[in-house]
Structures are given as structure tokens and as C-alpha cells.
Amino acid sequence: MAKRPTGTVTFLFTDIEGSTRLWEQHPVTMQSAVAQHDTILHGAVEERGGYVVKTTGDGLFAAFAVADHALAAALAAQHALVAATWNDTGPLRVRMGLHTGPAQERDGDYFGPALNRTARLMAVGHGGQILLSLPTYELVRDHLPEGVTLRDLGEQRLKDLTRPEHVYQIVAADLPGDFPPLKTLDVRPNNLPAQPTAFIGREAELSVVKKLLLRDDARLVTLTGPGGTGKTRLGLQVAADLMDQFEDGVYFVDLAPITTPSLVVPSVAQALGVRDQGAQPLLDTLKDYLREKQMLLVFDNLEQVVAAAPLVADLLAVAPRLKALVTSRIVLHLRGEQEFSVPPLPVPDPRRLPQLSELSQYAAVELFVQRAVNVKPDFEVTDDNAAAVAEICYRLDGLPLAIELAAARIKLFPPQTLLQRLTRRLKVLTGGSRDLPARQQTLRDAITWSYDLLSASERILFHRLAVFIGGFTLDAAEAVCNASDDLDIDVLDGIASLVDKSLLRQQEQADGEPRFVMLETLREYAAERLDASGEAEAVRRAHVQYYLAWVEDAEPRLKGHDQIVWAKRLEADNDNLRTAIAWAVQKSEAEIALRLTGALSWFWQLGSRLSEGCSWIEQAWASSRAVPPSQARAKALFGLGVLATWQGDWTTARSALEAGVADARAVDDRRYLALTLSGLAQAIAMQGAPDDTRLLAEESLALARSLGDRWVLAEVLNQLGARALFLGEYDAVPGLAQESVRLFEAVGDRRGISSSLGPLGWATMAQGDYETARIANEKSLVAARALGYRIGEAYNLAALGDIARIRGDYAAAGSYYEESLVLCRDLGLKRDIPALLHNLGYVALAHGDTARAYELQRQSLSLHQEAGNNVGILEALDGLAAVARTTGDATRAARLLGAVEALHESGGTTMWPAERVEYDRQVAALRAELDPATFERAWLEGRAMTLDQAVAHALH
């Protein structure tokens, strides 16, 4: 197959005329007929150097580097189709279109205006006909094959509503040459206005709306959406594409200029060319005219004269073959109405930016780029500005009007500067094209147009809803927006009206509860109105009070059977929760900030948002330094200690947990005293510090058992199991872990189950029972993944990697470690990253890559030094000793391993299970390689080293 051409490309689109009817009439034989058709077309393309991009329905899409070759392929295919013997389907008649233009690529496919132009050109032809655009004509006209000429069909309006295309037809003596008129916009009666720019994206929406309108039971389809979402442009394109389906034409009724319902009838009559006869009312004349017509009427901007909506129903009632396509910011609520909510354009997630070559697959980006090129012809997306372009489209909610207004500013600002100015969208996005309606020349005007349609009570509700970030539930809206019972409208009714008027969008959550979302551009407008109302502070306080009560109710549910459901609910409202905490911190409402952050600490752990959780709790803690000890602060400090421990931030963890113990004792909060004592014991042990944690552990467990709270006891046992593991007390771990698992199972805490099974796996690994360890860690991994608990997932992948490495399966170990490392980096698990680099160093060594092994161990050592983790430093020295032995420096390796042994002894620390296996392997290998005297001398030299000396020796 030829390579995919780039640069300027000639595209070929084909389609079988009447294929739908043929499939209905010959469902079996059409399969073989289409297969024969595919063989003919593929052969014609490939034999002439073309590249078959894909099969499209019953057609083909191909690309050619040379226009002459494309023409030759089209002719060869038509000759072969005519000469072929067909079954009872009869000859398949194929229409073809050829157009030449710049190729835009992504994922092995093409996209962009040139492609759309080719498809439109092909679509206006007839079976057996080959059509060429002017650019292709210019390339082939001087060297046509013998017997081939070109027929000038003149300028034609294709169905993309942009500029006319000069069309030519290929005429060959032995092929059909006479065809009906092209199926362009000029064939059927219509008044569809030409558009200055190409239609971009919306393929899925276009297909859905067209199918809706073609259904026998769908007479009225309403396109709804906020101002600037592209309803009119979509409606026009649907109408153009369906031109062939309405023998009496398609007509556009522009209602934007009028605001009086009585003017709708004259507007419809004017669009259709129906004159007022004077002898009868104009409406009756209009009905008489439409009665027998098979026609599509497009009513644009009906929302501002919505009182005239029943007129549409009247016209449909008297004209059974009439259909109506309406664009409106308001649902009409007419019988038989099919509503289609026009969504914003798809936008990239700036947090997970795709490759540069893939960025334009997002219609929002494609629109931005094309409109930017209109004002700055040399504009292009580059590695330097791609992130800014993606963020601009994301910030503007994918609203076409907003994107077009922003792109127009590229003449003044590069994307990076424009992005900075978009903190206030409504001030920046002005200066639209002068040929647009006034309401669309600034984004603020477009939104004001919708706002002015609201009643006074709806306006109050609308601006109060601006306090919600990222959406809200009905319960939240009722509690916050009518906290003082002063709203003259039922909140449910008001929200339903705002949804109907496209100022809110409804989403279904996994649990079936409806959720409502306001686009950020609309929310900014509403927030301005809220600030101007004088009630902003009261509404924001009501917002905080609602979410405080809500998260405190949610917290225990995060530890039980419904934790997945509640984790998802909290996730959906995460932006509201952030807003509430930020308000409390800013207003120095220390108690509220502590209560919010304390209740959310488990949510942050479940969602693996360690850095964010630590930051919020630290801010709340800082705001409370001057206030007396409290239960709220004790709870929040425990949460901070746990999150910081996972991050490997031992200083913060220990400081927070020690302060939490003091607060819990001061207010006699025995529940959080038990939890915080065990957390402190775990953190100290994990740090490899020499402190005796036995008394902390004993007090914690005694308190937990006295409380009669199964979850508290389970969590204390869990943390003490981790403590025992890190202290090398492997015999104590199974009992603690198994009791913890039983209790967590009883209360339904999957996070707890996963967390407790992990230490059980590590401990049994240390005892040499690798199969039991594997089973425990796999169960833990399954529980973590079912919950979406990514910390647990990373932890258990590392454990399974260790088991595989101990068994000598370095390939499997490497796979587990790599997957765990990706998660740890993504989650900010700083304590585990150097350990995984160290483990991957052993994998590299097993694969013979000593340079990579050394570099990984060196990186691990450096990170452990930064964290002050002495146990980790000793692990890295083990790894560097293994590299030294493998590269022939056995004496250095013996010194390093001797140093590691002595430093563990003096520090009262033990080796991690997999580390002990690797250590013993290296020692055994060194004893076999060195004579006893040399080994003993090097060993003793190593045992005499300080930690700093051992590190220097390893890196020398």
C-alpha cells in the first residue's frame, strides 16, 4: 500500500447511490455486491498509488499525492463497475468527488475543510458521475487521458452553506455522461443564507438531529442551548443536508429582529414569498399555502417571541407533510416537540494534554485555530502555545461564540497572554464581527439576551446559583438559595425554568439523582449580578453552612458499605468543597475550616489527593493557632498526619500527630486520641526513627478496645500492623491485620480491607510464605481497584513486584514496579518513589543493563537523602553494592554490605523483606567470589564506616 500523502493532497470520496433502498430490498445479496464493489474500488485506488484511508458506509475515502492519479483511479473504478456482472441487485451506481487541498492529519486519519469540501462535492452528484472541484480541475486539465474531457457545470452552492464551488464533470466516451441537475442548494426551493465560514465539528449532533427530523413521528424538533452555543449554525446545516428530503423546499425564518409575537406570521410569509391577499387574514392565507406542501421550516430564535409558539403547532396541524426545526433558548412545551440540547464543542483537558498532532481533533480547538488564522494568517498551534490554546478552549466551556471572540483577539495577544486575561471573560470577549447580530458581538450581550427573558424571581435564583462551582443538587440549591425563605418562587420550579431556558444543564449521576450545571461563562455573568445584588456574603455563608453539614453527614458513610457512592458524590461536589474551605480560611472562621477539613480527610485519602488535603488542613491549622484545643482540631490534625505519612513528609506528619495527641487529651476525645496515637506510632516506625513506639501502641490499642467502636478499633489495628511491619516485628503483623480485616468487613470499609491486607502480604513475604503473600496482596489490589483507591493500588503493585523479584521473575517484577511508579508519581507518594527506583535498579541489573542500574540506585539514594530516610539510604547502598559486584568490584561491594549490616544494627532497624533476600543473595555471591581473608577484611572495613563514609564510598 502507498504511504499516506501529506502536504497538498487530492481526496476521493465515493458513495453507492440508493444503497439504503438496495439493502432493504436485497439484504442478503447486497453483502456480496458490496464486497465486489469494495474490491473494485480498492484495486483502482491502490494500483494508481492512492492511499485508502477508510471505508465510509457504502463508500470509500482515499488520498493521492498526485491529482492525475486520483482522476485515473476514479475512471478505472467507474469502468470496472460498468463492466462487472452483478447479481439481482443490478449494477451498483457510484458517485464520486475529487477535491485538492491542504491535508490536516491526526491518528492516521485526515480532517479539516478540504475533507469536508470533498464530501459535499460527492454528495451533490449522481450514481456513475465523477465531479471535480476547481483546484483539482486546474491540476489535471492539461494532461487528460485520451477520450476524456471536462464539462463545466458552473458555480454551485454545495450543502456546506459557504462560498459556491466551481464544479466540473468528467466525461468519457464509454461511460454515462448525462445526469440530472446536481443536488445542490439551487435545486430545491430555499432561502438558506450563505455562511462566511465553514461548519466545524458537530458530526454526531448533525447525525442525531437529521435522524430525528426524518422520523415519521417527529414533526417538530427544537434545538436548545445558551447564547453562543451554535444552535443557528447547526440548524442551518441540518436544513442544507436534508434539502433532498423536502420536495417543496427548505426555508429559514429569522426571528432575531423581532420581539413582538404578532410579527411572526408576517415573518413566515415573507420568508416563503406569500403575499397578503387582503381578502382573508394573512395566517389563513399562509395555512392555505402550506396545506399540501412537503417542506421544512427553520424558525430561528423563537425564544424572544415564545408566545407565538402555538402558531408553529397550528401550521403543523393543517399541513401534514410540513416539519419544523426550531432554535430557541427556551423549550416550547408543545405537544410532539422533540427537544435536542445542543452541547458545547468538545474541549481537551488541559491537565492531560494530548499530543500536538492530536490537539485539533477537538472541534473547539479546530474552531479557534481557523478563526485565529482569519485575523492572523501565520497563526499556528506549536509546542510553545498548545497548552494555552487548549486551556483557552477549556475555560470558555467550548462555546463557539466565546471561542470565536477569543480567537479574534489573537491579532493583539499571543495565546499565553490571552489566557492570562481570560480570568475575566466577559470584559475580554468583545468586538465580534459587525455582520453578526448585536447580541452576538460580545459574550456579555449574548448572555444578557437570555437573562432578560427571566422573571424577577428567576433572576434572583439565577444569580444566587452562581455561588455553586461545578454544579449542584436540588437539595443544595434549596438550602442555599432560599436559606431565608425569601424567594418568591419554588426552587424546583425555578431550576426547571432555567433548564428550559438553557441557563442550566441537567446531568444524571450514577445514583440517579439529578445534578445541575451552569457553564462557567454563564456563572461569571451570574456572579457579577450576585455581587451587585448586595446579598453575596449571605449566600456564600449559606453555601458554606450547607456543605459543612453535608460533609459531616457524609464522613461516616465514607467508612461503610456505601463508601463508593459517597466518594462519587463528594467527588462531584469537590469544587464546591474547595470553595467552602477557602471561604472559611479567608474569613478566619477557624472552627468551620477545621470541621470541614477534618471531615474531608478520608475523602482526600480515598481520592489520593494527598498534597491538596495536606495544604487545606495546614491552612485550617494555621488559622486556629490562637484558639484553645478542640475536637475539630484534633480530628483535622489526625487527618493531616495520615496524609503526610503517605507522602513521606515525616516532619509534618510527626508535628501534626503530636499536636493532635495533645489536643485530643486536652478535650478528652478518646476516639481521636486512640487513632492519633496509633498514627504517631506508625509514622515514627515508617520513618525508621529510633524512638520506642511501644508505649504509644499499647495506649492506643487499649483505648480503642474500650470504646466499643468497631471502625476505630479496625483502623488502630491497621496502623499498628503497619508499625509492626516497619519495625520488622513480622510475627505480630498477621494477628493485627486479620482482626482488622474482619472488623473492616463487618462495617463495609473496602479501603480499610485493602489497607490491612497489604501489611499481611508483606509480613508473610518476610516469613518466606510467598504464595500466601501473593494471595493477600492480590486481594488487597482487587479491593483497592474496586474502590478506585489508587494509593492502595500503587502499594500492592509494589508488593507484587517484590514477590516476583524474590522468585526470580524479574520481567514480571519490572512490570509491577513500572505501573506502581507511574501511580506514585501521579499521586505524589514521595516516600515510595525512591524505593521503586531502587527496585527497578535490581531489575535492570538482572537484564544486564549495569549503567541504568547504577543510575537508578544513585537517584534512589539522592531522594532518600533529601527525605532524611536512613533506612532508604541503606537500601540504596545495597543496590549500589550489587552493581559494584556485577561490574567486577567485589571488594567494594563487600565493604558496602558490611556497612549496611552495621548501620542497621546501630540504628535498631530491619531490612524490608525483598531487600533481605537480595542482601543475602549478594553476600552469598561475594563469599563465593572472594577468598575468605579478602572478604573478611573488606567486610570489617565496611562495618567501621559511618553512614556518610559508606555513601561516599558507594559513589566514588
JSON list of C-alpha atoms in Angstrom, two decimals, residues 17 123 132 159 162 167 210 228 235 311 397 450 548 560 581 715 718 751 754 834 856 920 924 927 943:
[
{"chain": "A", "resi": 17, "resn": "GLU", "atom": "CA", "xyz": [-26.40, 5.77, -4.87]},
{"chain": "A", "resi": 123, "resn": "ALA", "atom": "CA", "xyz": [-22.89, 14.29, -2.14]},
{"chain": "A", "resi": 132, "resn": "LEU", "atom": "CA", "xyz": [-14.10, 17.74, -9.71]},
{"chain": "A", "resi": 159, "resn": "LYS", "atom": "CA", "xyz": [-24.57, 21.92, 1.14]},
{"chain": "A", "resi": 162, "resn": "THR", "atom": "CA", "xyz": [-20.20, 28.61, 2.42]},
{"chain": "A", "resi": 167, "resn": "VAL", "atom": "CA", "xyz": [-17.77, 22.22, -10.39]},
{"chain": "A", "resi": 210, "resn": "LYS", "atom": "CA", "xyz": [-31.23, 14.67, 10.94]},
{"chain": "A", "resi": 228, "resn": "GLY", "atom": "CA", "xyz": [-23.43, 31.39, 21.57]},
{"chain": "A", "resi": 235, "resn": "GLY", "atom": "CA", "xyz": [-29.93, 24.19, 12.35]},
{"chain": "A", "resi": 311, "resn": "LEU", "atom": "CA", "xyz": [-48.54, 29.18, 15.80]},
{"chain": "A", "resi": 397, "resn": "ASP", "atom": "CA", "xyz": [-16.64, 25.86, 28.01]},
{"chain": "A", "resi": 450, "resn": "SER", "atom": "CA", "xyz": [-31.18, 35.24, 27.80]},
{"chain": "A", "resi": 548, "resn": "LEU", "atom": "CA", "xyz": [-20.30, 21.76, 56.31]},
{"chain": "A", "resi": 560, "resn": "GLY", "atom": "CA", "xyz": [-19.09, 1.93, 55.46]},
{"chain": "A", "resi": 581, "resn": "ILE", "atom": "CA", "xyz": [-12.86, 25.73, 52.77]},
{"chain": "A", "resi": 715, "resn": "GLU", "atom": "CA", "xyz": [-8.16, 1.44, 61.99]},
{"chain": "A", "resi": 718, "resn": "ASN", "atom": "CA", "xyz": [-4.42, -1.45, 60.82]},
{"chain": "A", "resi": 751, "resn": "ARG", "atom": "CA", "xyz": [-10.39, 0.96, 51.87]},
{"chain": "A", "resi": 754, "resn": "SER", "atom": "CA", "xyz": [-7.24, -3.20, 51.27]},
{"chain": "A", "resi": 834, "resn": "PRO", "atom": "CA", "xyz": [12.88, 6.22, 45.62]},
{"chain": "A", "resi": 856, "resn": "LEU", "atom": "CA", "xyz": [18.50, 4.21, 39.26]},
{"chain": "A", "resi": 920, "resn": "ASP", "atom": "CA", "xyz": [21.55, -12.47, 51.39]},
{"chain": "A", "resi": 924, "resn": "ALA", "atom": "CA", "xyz": [26.48, -15.42, 49.35]},
{"chain": "A", "resi": 927, "resn": "ARG", "atom": "CA", "xyz": [31.71, -15.16, 49.70]},
{"chain": "A", "resi": 943, "resn": "ARG", "atom": "CA", "xyz": [31.41, -2.19, 59.34]}
]
